[in-house]
Coordinates of C-alpha atoms in Angstrom, one line a residue:
X1 CA 19.6 4.2 -53.6
X2 CA 23.4 2.7 -53.2
X3 CA 22.7 2.6 -49.6
X4 CA 19.7 0.3 -49.8
X5 CA 21.6 -1.9 -52.0
X6 CA 24.4 -2.2 -49.8
X7 CA 22.0 -3.4 -47.1
X8 CA 19.4 -5.1 -48.8
X9 CA 20.0 -8.5 -48.8
X10 CA 20.4 -7.9 -44.3
X11 CA 17.3 -6.4 -44.9
X12 CA 15.6 -9.3 -46.4
X13 CA 17.4 -11.5 -44.2
X14 CA 15.6 -9.6 -41.1
X15 CA 12.3 -10.2 -42.5
X16 CA 12.8 -13.8 -43.3
X17 CA 13.8 -14.6 -40.0
X18 CA 11.0 -13.0 -38.5
X19 CA 8.4 -14.5 -40.5
X20 CA 10.0 -17.9 -39.7
X21 CA 9.8 -16.8 -36.0
X22 CA 5.8 -15.9 -36.3
X23 CA 5.4 -19.0 -38.0
X24 CA 4.0 -17.1 -41.4
X25 CA 4.7 -20.2 -43.2
X26 CA 3.0 -19.9 -46.6
X27 CA 3.9 -16.1 -46.5
X28 CA 7.7 -17.4 -46.2
X29 CA 7.6 -19.4 -49.2
X30 CA 6.0 -17.1 -51.5
X31 CA 8.6 -14.6 -49.8
X32 CA 11.4 -16.5 -50.2
X33 CA 10.1 -17.8 -53.9
X34 CA 10.4 -14.1 -55.2
X35 CA 13.4 -13.2 -53.8
X36 CA 15.1 -16.0 -55.8
X37 CA 13.0 -15.2 -59.3
X38 CA 13.9 -11.3 -58.9
X39 CA 17.8 -12.5 -58.2
X40 CA 17.5 -11.0 -54.4
X41 CA 19.8 -12.3 -52.3
X42 CA 18.8 -13.4 -48.4
X43 CA 21.4 -12.9 -45.8
X44 CA 21.4 -15.7 -43.5
X45 CA 20.7 -14.7 -40.2
X46 CA 23.8 -15.4 -37.4
X47 CA 23.2 -18.5 -35.8
X48 CA 19.7 -19.1 -36.3
X49 CA 19.7 -22.9 -36.1
X50 CA 22.5 -23.6 -33.9
X51 CA 21.1 -21.1 -31.3
X52 CA 17.5 -23.4 -31.8
X53 CA 19.8 -27.0 -31.6
X54 CA 21.9 -25.4 -28.3
X55 CA 18.4 -24.5 -26.6
X56 CA 17.3 -27.9 -26.9
X57 CA 20.5 -29.7 -25.9
X58 CA 20.4 -27.4 -22.4
X59 CA 16.6 -28.2 -21.9
X60 CA 17.2 -32.0 -22.5
X61 CA 20.2 -31.8 -19.7
X62 CA 18.3 -29.8 -17.2
X63 CA 15.3 -32.4 -17.3
X64 CA 17.8 -35.3 -17.1
X65 CA 19.4 -33.7 -14.1
X66 CA 15.9 -33.5 -12.8
X67 CA 14.7 -37.0 -13.0
X68 CA 18.5 -38.1 -11.5
X69 CA 17.9 -35.7 -8.8
X70 CA 21.7 -34.0 -9.5
X71 CA 21.1 -30.8 -7.7
X72 CA 24.2 -29.6 -8.8
X73 CA 24.3 -30.6 -11.9
X74 CA 20.8 -29.0 -12.4
X75 CA 21.0 -25.4 -10.7
X76 CA 24.9 -24.9 -12.2
X77 CA 22.9 -24.8 -15.6
X78 CA 19.8 -23.3 -14.2
X79 CA 22.1 -20.0 -13.3
X80 CA 24.4 -20.5 -16.4
X81 CA 21.4 -20.3 -18.9
X82 CA 18.2 -18.8 -17.4
X83 CA 18.6 -14.8 -17.1
X84 CA 19.3 -13.7 -13.6
X85 CA 16.7 -11.0 -14.7
X86 CA 13.9 -13.6 -15.1
X87 CA 15.1 -15.6 -12.1
X88 CA 14.7 -12.5 -9.9
X89 CA 12.4 -10.5 -11.6
X90 CA 9.7 -13.1 -12.6
X91 CA 7.7 -14.2 -9.7
X92 CA 6.6 -17.6 -11.9
X93 CA 10.5 -18.4 -12.1
X94 CA 11.0 -17.9 -8.4
X95 CA 8.1 -20.2 -7.4
X96 CA 9.1 -22.8 -9.6
X97 CA 12.4 -22.8 -8.5
X98 CA 11.5 -23.1 -4.6
X99 CA 9.9 -26.3 -5.7
X100 CA 12.6 -27.3 -7.6
X101 CA 14.8 -27.3 -4.1
X102 CA 11.9 -29.2 -2.5
X103 CA 12.3 -31.3 -5.0
X104 CA 15.8 -32.4 -4.7
X105 CA 15.8 -32.1 -1.1
X106 CA 13.6 -34.6 -0.8
X107 CA 14.3 -37.1 -4.0
X108 CA 16.2 -39.8 -2.0
X109 CA 13.2 -40.1 0.7
X110 CA 10.7 -40.7 -2.6
X111 CA 13.3 -42.6 -4.8
X112 CA 15.3 -45.1 -2.4
X113 CA 14.6 -48.5 -1.7
X114 CA 14.7 -49.0 1.6
X115 CA 16.5 -46.4 4.1
X116 CA 18.3 -43.5 2.0
X117 CA 21.6 -43.0 3.0
X118 CA 21.6 -40.8 5.9
X119 CA 24.9 -38.8 4.8
X120 CA 23.7 -37.7 1.2
X121 CA 19.9 -36.7 2.7
X122 CA 21.8 -34.6 5.0
X123 CA 23.8 -33.2 2.1
X124 CA 20.2 -32.4 0.6
X125 CA 18.6 -31.3 3.4
X126 CA 21.8 -29.0 4.4
X127 CA 21.9 -27.4 0.7
X128 CA 17.9 -26.6 1.0
X129 CA 18.4 -24.9 4.2
X130 CA 21.0 -22.9 2.6
X131 CA 18.9 -21.8 -0.1
X132 CA 16.1 -21.1 2.5
X133 CA 18.2 -18.5 4.0
X134 CA 19.6 -16.7 1.2
X135 CA 17.3 -16.5 -2.1
X136 CA 14.7 -18.3 -0.8
X137 CA 14.0 -15.8 2.2
X138 CA 12.3 -13.3 0.1
X139 CA 9.5 -15.7 -0.3
X140 CA 8.8 -16.6 3.7
X141 CA 6.0 -13.6 3.2
X142 CA 4.4 -15.7 1.2
X143 CA 1.5 -17.9 2.5
X144 CA 1.6 -20.7 -0.3
X145 CA 5.2 -21.4 0.9
X146 CA 5.6 -20.7 4.9
X147 CA 4.9 -24.2 5.8
X148 CA 8.1 -25.5 3.7
X149 CA 10.6 -23.3 6.1
X150 CA 9.7 -25.6 9.0
X151 CA 10.8 -28.7 6.5
X152 CA 14.7 -29.1 7.2
X153 CA 13.5 -29.2 10.8
X154 CA 11.1 -31.9 10.8
X155 CA 12.6 -35.3 11.4
X156 CA 10.1 -37.3 9.4
X157 CA 8.5 -35.3 6.5
X158 CA 6.8 -38.4 5.2
X159 CA 4.2 -38.7 7.7
X160 CA 3.9 -35.1 8.6
X161 CA 0.6 -33.5 7.5
X162 CA 1.5 -30.5 5.9
X163 CA 3.8 -32.0 3.5
X164 CA 1.7 -35.0 2.3
X165 CA 0.9 -33.3 -1.3
X166 CA 4.5 -33.6 -1.9
X167 CA 5.3 -37.7 -1.7
X168 CA 1.6 -38.2 -3.4
X169 CA 2.7 -40.0 -6.9
X170 CA 1.1 -36.9 -9.3
X171 CA 3.3 -34.2 -7.7
X172 CA 6.6 -34.6 -9.2
X173 CA 5.2 -35.3 -12.8
X174 CA 3.4 -32.1 -12.3
X175 CA 6.2 -30.1 -11.1
X176 CA 8.2 -31.5 -14.0
X177 CA 5.5 -30.4 -16.5
X178 CA 5.9 -27.4 -15.5
X179 CA 9.4 -27.2 -15.8
X180 CA 9.2 -28.0 -19.5
X181 CA 6.6 -25.5 -20.4
X182 CA 9.2 -23.0 -18.5
X183 CA 12.1 -23.7 -20.3
X184 CA 10.3 -23.5 -23.8
X185 CA 9.0 -20.5 -23.4
X186 CA 12.5 -19.1 -22.0
X187 CA 14.4 -20.4 -24.8
X188 CA 12.4 -19.0 -27.7
X189 CA 12.6 -15.8 -26.0
X190 CA 16.0 -15.7 -25.9
X191 CA 15.6 -16.7 -29.7
X192 CA 13.7 -13.2 -30.5
X193 CA 14.8 -12.2 -33.9
X194 CA 16.5 -9.2 -34.6
X195 CA 13.7 -6.7 -36.6
X196 CA 11.7 -7.1 -33.2
X197 CA 14.4 -6.0 -30.8
X198 CA 14.8 -3.5 -33.3
X199 CA 11.1 -2.2 -33.1
X200 CA 10.8 -2.6 -29.0
X201 CA 14.0 -0.3 -28.8
X202 CA 13.0 2.3 -30.9
X203 CA 9.8 2.0 -30.2
X204 CA 10.2 2.3 -26.5
X205 CA 12.7 5.2 -26.5
X206 CA 10.9 7.7 -28.6
X207 CA 7.7 6.6 -26.4
X208 CA 9.8 7.6 -23.5
X209 CA 11.5 10.6 -24.9
X210 CA 8.1 12.1 -25.5
X211 CA 7.0 11.5 -22.2
X212 CA 9.5 13.3 -20.7
X213 CA 9.3 16.1 -22.9
X214 CA 5.7 16.3 -22.5
X215 CA 6.3 16.3 -18.5
X216 CA 9.1 18.6 -19.2
X217 CA 6.6 20.9 -21.1
X218 CA 4.3 20.7 -17.9
X219 CA 6.7 21.4 -15.6
X220 CA 7.5 24.8 -17.8
X221 CA 4.6 25.9 -17.6
X222 CA 3.3 25.1 -14.1
X223 CA 6.7 27.0 -13.0
X224 CA 5.6 29.9 -15.7
X225 CA 1.8 30.3 -13.9
X226 CA 3.6 30.4 -10.5
X227 CA 6.4 32.7 -11.2
X228 CA 3.7 35.2 -12.8
X229 CA 1.2 34.8 -9.8
X230 CA 4.2 35.7 -8.0
X231 CA 5.4 38.8 -9.9
X232 CA 1.5 39.8 -9.8
X233 CA 1.3 39.3 -6.2
X234 CA 4.7 41.2 -5.4
X235 CA 3.4 44.3 -8.0
X236 CA 0.0 44.2 -5.8
X237 CA 2.0 44.5 -2.4
X238 CA 4.4 46.9 -3.2
X239 CA 1.6 49.4 -4.6
X240 CA -0.2 48.6 -1.4
X241 CA 2.7 49.4 0.9
X242 CA 3.5 52.3 -0.9
X243 CA -0.4 53.6 -0.1
X244 CA -0.3 52.3 3.7
X245 CA 2.9 53.6 4.2
X246 CA 1.8 57.2 3.0
X247 CA -1.4 57.3 4.9
X248 CA 0.9 56.1 8.1
X249 CA 3.0 59.2 7.6
X250 CA 0.1 61.5 7.5
X251 CA -0.9 60.0 11.1
X252 CA 2.2 60.0 12.2
X253 CA 1.9 63.9 11.5
X254 CA -1.6 64.5 13.2
X255 CA 0.1 62.7 16.4
X256 CA 2.4 65.4 16.7
X257 CA -0.9 67.7 16.5
X258 CA -2.3 65.8 19.3
X259 CA -4.5 64.0 17.9
X260 CA -5.3 60.3 19.0
X261 CA -4.9 57.0 16.6
X262 CA -7.9 54.5 17.9
X263 CA -7.8 50.9 17.9
X264 CA -10.5 50.5 14.8
X265 CA -7.8 52.6 12.8
X266 CA -5.0 50.2 13.3
X267 CA -7.2 47.3 12.4
X268 CA -7.9 48.6 9.1
X269 CA -4.7 49.6 8.1
X270 CA -3.9 45.8 9.6
X271 CA -6.1 44.3 7.1
X272 CA -4.8 46.3 4.4
X273 CA -1.2 45.6 5.0
X274 CA -1.2 42.0 5.3
X275 CA -1.5 39.2 2.6
X276 CA -4.6 37.8 1.8
X277 CA -3.7 34.3 2.8
X278 CA -3.4 35.9 7.3
X279 CA -6.1 38.5 6.4
X280 CA -8.7 36.5 8.0
X281 CA -6.7 34.9 10.9
X282 CA -4.8 38.2 12.0
X283 CA -7.6 41.0 11.4
X284 CA -9.6 38.7 14.0
X285 CA -7.0 37.2 16.4
X286 CA -4.5 40.4 17.1
X287 CA -4.8 42.7 20.1
X288 CA -4.2 46.3 19.0
X289 CA -4.6 47.9 22.2
X290 CA -1.4 46.0 23.6
X291 CA 2.0 47.3 21.6
X292 CA 3.9 44.3 19.8
X293 CA 1.3 42.1 19.5
X294 CA 1.1 42.2 15.6
X295 CA 5.0 41.2 14.9
X296 CA 4.6 38.3 17.5
X297 CA 2.0 37.0 15.6
X298 CA 3.5 37.4 12.1
X299 CA 6.0 34.8 13.8
X300 CA 3.5 32.3 14.5
X301 CA 2.1 29.5 11.9
X302 CA -1.0 31.8 10.5
X303 CA -4.5 29.8 10.5
X304 CA -5.7 29.1 6.8
X305 CA -8.5 31.5 5.9
X306 CA -11.9 30.6 6.5
X307 CA -14.2 28.7 3.7
X308 CA -17.6 29.0 2.4
X309 CA -19.2 25.3 3.7
X310 CA -22.6 26.0 2.4
X311 CA -21.1 26.5 -1.3
X312 CA -18.8 24.0 -1.0
X313 CA -21.2 21.3 0.1
X314 CA -23.6 22.2 -2.5
X315 CA -21.0 22.1 -5.4
X316 CA -19.6 18.5 -3.6
X317 CA -23.3 16.8 -4.4
X318 CA -24.3 18.9 -7.7
X319 CA -21.0 19.4 -9.2
X320 CA -19.1 17.6 -12.1
X321 CA -16.9 14.4 -11.1
X322 CA -14.0 16.5 -12.2
X323 CA -14.7 19.2 -9.4
X324 CA -15.8 17.4 -6.9
X325 CA -12.7 15.5 -7.2
X326 CA -10.7 19.0 -6.8
X327 CA -12.6 19.5 -3.9
X328 CA -12.3 16.2 -2.2
X329 CA -8.6 16.7 -2.8
X330 CA -8.5 20.4 -1.7
X331 CA -10.4 19.6 1.2
X332 CA -8.0 16.4 2.8
X333 CA -4.6 18.4 1.8
X334 CA -5.5 21.2 4.3
X335 CA -5.8 18.4 6.7
X336 CA -2.3 16.2 5.9
X337 CA -0.3 19.4 4.9
X338 CA -1.6 21.9 7.9
X339 CA 1.0 21.9 10.7
X340 CA 0.2 19.6 13.8
X341 CA -1.1 22.2 16.5
X342 CA -3.7 24.8 16.2
X343 CA -3.4 25.3 12.7
X344 CA -4.6 21.4 11.7
X345 CA -6.8 21.5 15.0
X346 CA -8.8 24.7 13.5
X347 CA -8.9 23.2 10.0
X348 CA -10.3 19.9 11.6
X349 CA -12.9 22.0 14.5
X350 CA -14.1 23.8 11.2
X351 CA -15.4 20.8 9.3
X352 CA -17.0 19.3 12.3
X353 CA -18.9 22.4 13.2
X354 CA -20.1 22.5 9.7
X355 CA -20.6 18.8 9.5
X356 CA -18.7 19.0 6.1
X357 CA -19.2 15.3 5.6
X358 CA -23.1 15.5 6.3
X359 CA -22.6 13.3 9.3
X360 CA -25.4 14.6 11.0
X361 CA -28.2 15.1 7.7
X362 CA -31.0 13.4 7.5
X363 CA -31.5 14.8 3.4
X364 CA -31.8 11.9 1.0
X365 CA -28.7 13.6 -1.0
X366 CA -25.3 14.2 1.1
X367 CA -21.8 14.2 0.9
X368 CA -21.4 10.8 2.2
X369 CA -23.4 9.5 -0.6
X370 CA -19.9 10.2 -2.7
X371 CA -18.8 6.8 -1.3
X372 CA -20.7 5.6 -3.7
X373 CA -20.5 7.5 -6.9
X374 CA -19.9 5.9 -10.2
X375 CA -16.9 7.7 -10.7
X376 CA -14.0 5.9 -9.3
X377 CA -11.6 9.1 -9.0
X378 CA -14.6 10.6 -6.7
X379 CA -14.9 7.4 -4.7
X380 CA -11.2 7.0 -4.1
X381 CA -11.0 10.5 -3.0
X382 CA -13.9 10.5 -0.9
X383 CA -12.6 7.4 0.9
X384 CA -9.2 9.3 1.2
X385 CA -11.0 12.0 2.8
X386 CA -12.8 9.7 5.4
X387 CA -9.6 7.9 6.1
X388 CA -7.8 11.3 6.5
X389 CA -10.9 12.1 9.5
X390 CA -10.1 8.8 10.9
X391 CA -6.7 9.7 11.4
X392 CA -7.3 12.0 14.1
X393 CA -9.2 11.4 17.6
X394 CA -11.5 14.1 17.4
X395 CA -12.3 12.8 13.4
X396 CA -13.0 9.6 15.0
X397 CA -15.3 10.6 17.4
X398 CA -17.3 13.1 14.8
X399 CA -17.3 10.1 12.1
X400 CA -18.7 7.9 14.7
X401 CA -22.0 9.8 15.9
X402 CA -23.7 7.0 14.5
X403 CA -23.5 3.9 12.9
X404 CA -24.3 5.5 9.5
X405 CA -20.5 6.1 8.0
X406 CA -19.3 2.6 9.7
X407 CA -22.2 1.1 7.7
X408 CA -21.7 3.0 4.3
X409 CA -17.4 2.1 4.9
X410 CA -18.3 -1.6 5.6
X411 CA -20.4 -1.9 2.1
X412 CA -18.0 -0.4 0.2
X413 CA -15.0 -2.6 1.4
X414 CA -17.3 -5.3 0.1
X415 CA -18.0 -4.4 -3.2
X416 CA -15.3 -1.9 -4.1
X417 CA -13.2 -4.5 -6.9
X418 CA -11.9 -2.0 -9.4
X419 CA -9.4 0.5 -7.1
X420 CA -7.2 -0.9 -4.5
X421 CA -6.3 2.5 -3.6
X422 CA -10.2 3.1 -2.7
X423 CA -10.6 -0.1 -0.6
X424 CA -7.0 0.3 1.1
X425 CA -8.5 4.1 2.4
X426 CA -11.2 2.7 3.4
X427 CA -9.9 -0.3 5.1
X428 CA -7.7 2.1 6.9
X429 CA -10.3 4.2 8.4
X430 CA -12.3 0.9 9.3
X431 CA -9.3 -0.2 11.1
X432 CA -9.2 3.4 13.1
X433 CA -12.5 3.1 13.5
X434 CA -11.9 0.2 15.7
X435 CA -10.4 1.6 18.6
X436 CA -13.3 3.0 19.6
X437 CA -15.5 0.1 21.7
X438 CA -18.9 0.8 20.6
X439 CA -17.8 0.3 16.6
X440 CA -15.8 -2.6 17.4
X441 CA -19.0 -4.1 18.7
X442 CA -20.9 -3.1 15.5
X443 CA -18.3 -4.3 13.4
X444 CA -18.3 -8.0 15.1
X445 CA -22.1 -8.1 15.0
X446 CA -21.5 -7.1 11.0
X447 CA -19.7 -10.1 10.5
X448 CA -16.7 -8.3 9.6
X449 CA -14.3 -10.4 11.1
X450 CA -15.5 -13.5 8.6
X451 CA -14.8 -11.1 6.1
X452 CA -11.1 -10.6 6.9
X453 CA -10.4 -14.5 7.3
X454 CA -11.7 -14.5 4.3
X455 CA -9.1 -11.7 2.6
X456 CA -6.2 -13.0 4.3
X457 CA -6.2 -16.6 3.1
X458 CA -4.5 -15.1 -0.4
X459 CA -1.9 -12.5 1.0
X460 CA 0.1 -12.9 -2.2
X461 CA -2.9 -10.7 -3.4
X462 CA -3.0 -7.9 -1.5
X463 CA -0.9 -4.7 -1.1
X464 CA 1.4 -4.4 2.1
X465 CA -1.4 -1.2 3.2
X466 CA -4.3 -3.9 3.0
X467 CA -2.2 -6.3 4.7
X468 CA -0.8 -4.9 7.7
X469 CA -4.3 -2.9 8.1
X470 CA -6.4 -6.0 7.6
X471 CA -4.5 -8.2 10.4
X472 CA -4.3 -5.1 12.3
X473 CA -8.1 -5.0 12.6
X474 CA -8.7 -8.4 12.6
X475 CA -6.2 -7.9 16.0
X476 CA -8.4 -5.1 17.3
X477 CA -11.8 -7.1 17.2
X478 CA -10.0 -10.2 18.3
X479 CA -8.9 -8.5 21.5
X480 CA -13.0 -8.5 22.7
X481 CA -14.3 -11.7 24.0
X482 CA -17.2 -11.1 21.3
X483 CA -14.6 -11.8 18.7
X484 CA -14.3 -15.2 20.0
X485 CA -16.6 -16.6 16.9
X486 CA -15.7 -19.5 14.4
X487 CA -13.3 -17.2 12.9
X488 CA -10.7 -16.8 15.4
X489 CA -10.3 -20.6 15.3
X490 CA -9.9 -20.2 11.7
X491 CA -7.3 -17.2 12.6
X492 CA -5.4 -19.7 14.7
X493 CA -5.7 -22.6 12.2
X494 CA -4.1 -19.8 9.7
X495 CA -1.4 -18.6 12.4
X496 CA 1.3 -20.7 10.6
X497 CA 0.6 -19.2 7.3
X498 CA 0.3 -15.5 8.9
X499 CA 2.7 -15.1 11.7
X500 CA 5.4 -13.2 10.0
X501 CA 3.0 -10.0 10.0
X502 CA 3.4 -9.6 14.1
X503 CA 3.2 -8.1 16.4
X504 CA -1.2 -7.9 15.5
X505 CA -1.5 -11.6 14.8
X506 CA 0.9 -12.5 17.8
X507 CA -1.2 -10.1 20.0
X508 CA -4.4 -11.6 18.5
X509 CA -2.9 -15.2 19.5
X510 CA -2.2 -14.5 23.0
X511 CA -5.5 -13.1 23.8
X512 CA -7.5 -15.7 22.3
X513 CA -5.3 -18.6 23.6
X514 CA -6.6 -17.6 27.2
X515 CA -9.6 -19.5 26.2
X516 CA -9.4 -23.1 27.4
X517 CA -10.9 -24.6 24.6
X518 CA -9.2 -22.5 21.9
X519 CA -6.0 -23.7 23.8
X520 CA -7.2 -27.6 23.5
X521 CA -7.5 -26.9 20.1
X522 CA -4.5 -25.3 19.3
X523 CA -2.6 -28.1 21.4
X524 CA -4.1 -30.6 18.9
X525 CA -2.9 -29.0 15.7
X526 CA 0.7 -28.9 17.3
X527 CA 0.8 -25.3 17.4
X528 CA 3.7 -25.1 19.5
X529 CA 5.9 -27.3 17.4
X530 CA 4.7 -24.5 14.8
X531 CA 5.8 -21.5 16.8
X532 CA 8.8 -23.0 17.6
X533 CA 10.2 -22.8 14.2
X534 CA 9.4 -19.5 13.9
X535 CA 11.9 -18.8 16.9
X536 CA 15.0 -20.1 15.2
X537 CA 14.4 -17.9 12.3
X538 CA 12.6 -14.6 14.2
X539 CA 14.5 -11.6 15.8
X540 CA 14.8 -10.6 19.3
X541 CA 11.6 -9.3 19.8
X542 CA 9.7 -11.8 18.0
X543 CA 11.2 -14.6 19.8
X544 CA 10.6 -13.3 23.2
X545 CA 6.8 -12.3 22.0
X546 CA 6.7 -16.0 20.6
X547 CA 7.7 -17.4 23.9
X548 CA 4.9 -15.4 25.6
X549 CA 2.1 -17.5 23.3
X550 CA 3.4 -20.3 24.1
X551 CA 3.4 -20.1 27.8
X552 CA -0.3 -18.8 27.1
X553 CA -0.8 -21.7 25.0
X554 CA 0.6 -24.6 27.9
X555 CA -1.1 -22.7 30.6
X556 CA -4.0 -24.1 32.6
X557 CA -5.2 -20.9 34.0
X558 CA -8.8 -19.6 33.1
X559 CA -9.5 -16.8 31.4
X560 CA -8.2 -13.6 33.9
X561 CA -9.2 -10.5 31.8
X562 CA -7.2 -10.1 29.0
X563 CA -9.5 -10.6 26.6
X564 CA -11.9 -6.8 26.8
X565 CA -15.1 -7.4 28.3
X566 CA -17.9 -6.8 25.5
X567 CA -20.2 -4.7 28.2
X568 CA -17.5 -2.0 29.0
X569 CA -18.5 0.1 26.0
X570 CA -16.7 2.8 27.7
X571 CA -14.5 5.0 25.3
X572 CA -10.6 4.4 25.0
X573 CA -9.9 6.1 21.8
X574 CA -8.1 9.3 23.8
X575 CA -5.4 7.1 24.3
X576 CA -4.4 6.7 20.8
X577 CA -2.3 9.4 19.3
X578 CA -3.5 11.6 15.9
X579 CA -1.2 9.7 12.8
X580 CA -1.5 11.3 9.6
X581 CA -0.1 8.9 7.3
X582 CA 2.2 10.0 4.3
X583 CA -0.1 7.1 2.1
X584 CA -3.1 9.6 2.3
X585 CA -1.7 11.3 -0.4
X586 CA 0.1 9.0 -2.2
X587 CA -0.1 8.5 -6.3
X588 CA -2.7 10.9 -7.1
X589 CA -5.2 10.5 -10.0
X590 CA -5.9 14.2 -11.2
X591 CA -3.7 16.5 -12.4
X592 CA -5.0 20.3 -12.9
X593 CA -4.7 21.6 -16.8
X594 CA -3.6 24.9 -17.6
X595 CA -5.4 27.8 -16.0
X596 CA -7.5 24.8 -13.9
X597 CA -7.0 25.7 -9.9
X598 CA -6.7 23.0 -7.5
X599 CA -5.6 22.8 -3.9
X600 CA -6.1 25.7 -1.6
X601 CA -5.5 27.9 -4.5
X602 CA -9.1 26.6 -5.0
X603 CA -10.3 26.7 -1.9
X604 CA -9.1 30.7 -1.0
X605 CA -10.5 31.9 -4.7
X606 CA -13.5 30.4 -5.3
X607 CA -14.7 29.1 -1.7
X608 CA -13.2 32.1 1.1
X609 CA -15.6 32.4 3.8
X610 CA -16.5 34.7 6.7
X611 CA -15.7 33.6 10.5
X612 CA -16.3 29.8 10.0
X613 CA -12.9 28.5 11.8
X614 CA -13.8 27.7 15.4
X615 CA -11.3 26.6 17.9
X616 CA -12.1 23.8 20.6
X617 CA -9.8 22.9 23.4
X618 CA -8.2 19.3 22.5
X619 CA -8.9 16.4 24.4
X620 CA -5.8 15.4 26.8
X621 CA -4.6 11.7 25.7
X622 CA -3.2 9.7 28.4
X623 CA 0.2 9.5 27.8
X624 CA 0.9 6.3 30.6
X625 CA -0.4 3.3 29.0
X626 CA 2.8 2.5 27.4
X627 CA 3.9 -1.2 25.4
X628 CA 6.3 -3.5 25.7
X629 CA 8.2 -4.7 23.0
X630 CA 8.9 -8.0 24.6
X631 CA 5.1 -9.3 25.0
X632 CA 2.3 -9.7 22.7
X633 CA -0.2 -6.2 22.0
X634 CA -3.2 -6.6 24.1
X635 CA -4.7 -3.2 23.9
X636 CA -6.5 -2.2 20.3
X637 CA -3.8 -0.1 17.8
X638 CA -3.3 1.6 14.7
X639 CA -0.1 0.8 12.4
X640 CA 0.7 4.1 12.1
X641 CA 0.8 4.6 15.7
X642 CA 3.0 1.4 16.8
X643 CA 5.2 2.2 14.2
X644 CA 5.6 5.6 16.1
X645 CA 6.0 3.9 19.3
X646 CA 3.3 5.7 20.7
X647 CA 1.0 4.6 23.8
X648 CA -1.7 2.1 22.5

């Protein structure tokens, strides 16, 4: 009781401070009155009214500096009183700061009577340029701000069409209103009552601790199950080994008596000796008539066990959504985690020969229909599996046998608005499809270019993966003469904003500028000036590519075969290497519960088959078509292959 009385005044003060902050005016009056009647002392919170008056003074000083165009005073106050966590971490604060720098850079141009003082104007422009090269560089990838990076290099911004909006009468008042609202919000947040701060800190701490303890418990249970399984397996192997050893000793004694040991007998012993994981592959691949085959084979990467694909497909169609998700995940992991070479090729060929995705099925219910499942997890995991198939040349060939898969992916791309990762994987698969000319033609005819151009108008809303693969897909389609429809002109007009996503945009621009009518349109809109702005800021490789584009822009030559003909539908997919991206397995949505099977364990426990693995000779890729980093891309390419420097 004594402890409560000792802190009662401070606790009541915290309650009053919170009621005042939350604007419970009537409640606050009643609370204060009752405290007074009962003789309860109210501790005044430290500096409450003082903080409020100081905040108002700072806000007035910032607005005054804004009105006077005094950028040094303004940004000195800005950096002193706006928390760095807000300035560096809040996207709205970063955008507002960018526009504030523009305001001060053009202040003299808007408010001077007659010609502004050249020295003072140069100082403001230099200050803005320094900002662009340092802190402002973080927004250089943002479409909204990209044109303003050319502002310091334009002689007379007032007449330039790109900066027309800045010199309208309404622009400065609107920016001032945004600044005032931002300051009011920031300084109100800085006066957060102590009671709320205590609650947040304790609540967050307890929540994080509970999550951490739960995660540790799950991890401990998982390790315990793993160790128990290993122990049981070692014990079983030990008993099996003792039995095989005794039998081999008996056989050796028999050979002393002149009895022969047959290859069939050795094979039966070998099947019993090796682990379940290796039994299927070794039992049928070891030549028991040749000495040393077993020991050499053990040193190689083993083939994965065969599966019962009929049962697999049945459960993929009729099973519960959770089972479907675990099966799709396990089948994908078989591809993504297998060793490149014979092991991965065998897995893929088994999938293809057993028509795992029902690409050749005409049944109304098929595995492919999972792409339109009502379950978000099943849709996402189906898209991931298709993307994994498309990452391999043989997988693309399997998926491209007819346009059914392509049409389903295009439909999912345009309809999917809930799950970002689903859309990423659908887009990734389509981009890899664009390495094959017949599928390029189908995508162009289906109007996919229109969708891509529309999506790229607002790149801030796209993930890095979506952005990169959208631009790369658009480039591949624009390399075809059929791709030179109105959307390619839109791409040219948007080149100023998305040119930083080279080399794909550079490749598309270089190709479509081979058409005389588009060259004329590009010259009319001042494309060369825009490109030269990027030369000043770009790296050496990008500068060389842009110089090639400018040379193409100023050329008077007729098209000379830069674009791929629509009449030539020969496959060129063999020129691209297999690229299995790490993104295929990122951010898994489901985790097995205690006692629940997943991954390879699920497949080998419930779906073990007999001799469903089939070998096939891998097609040889063309290794003599190389890309020079000095020139824009002129052949279809996948981002994964381009990053790894593979032939394109």
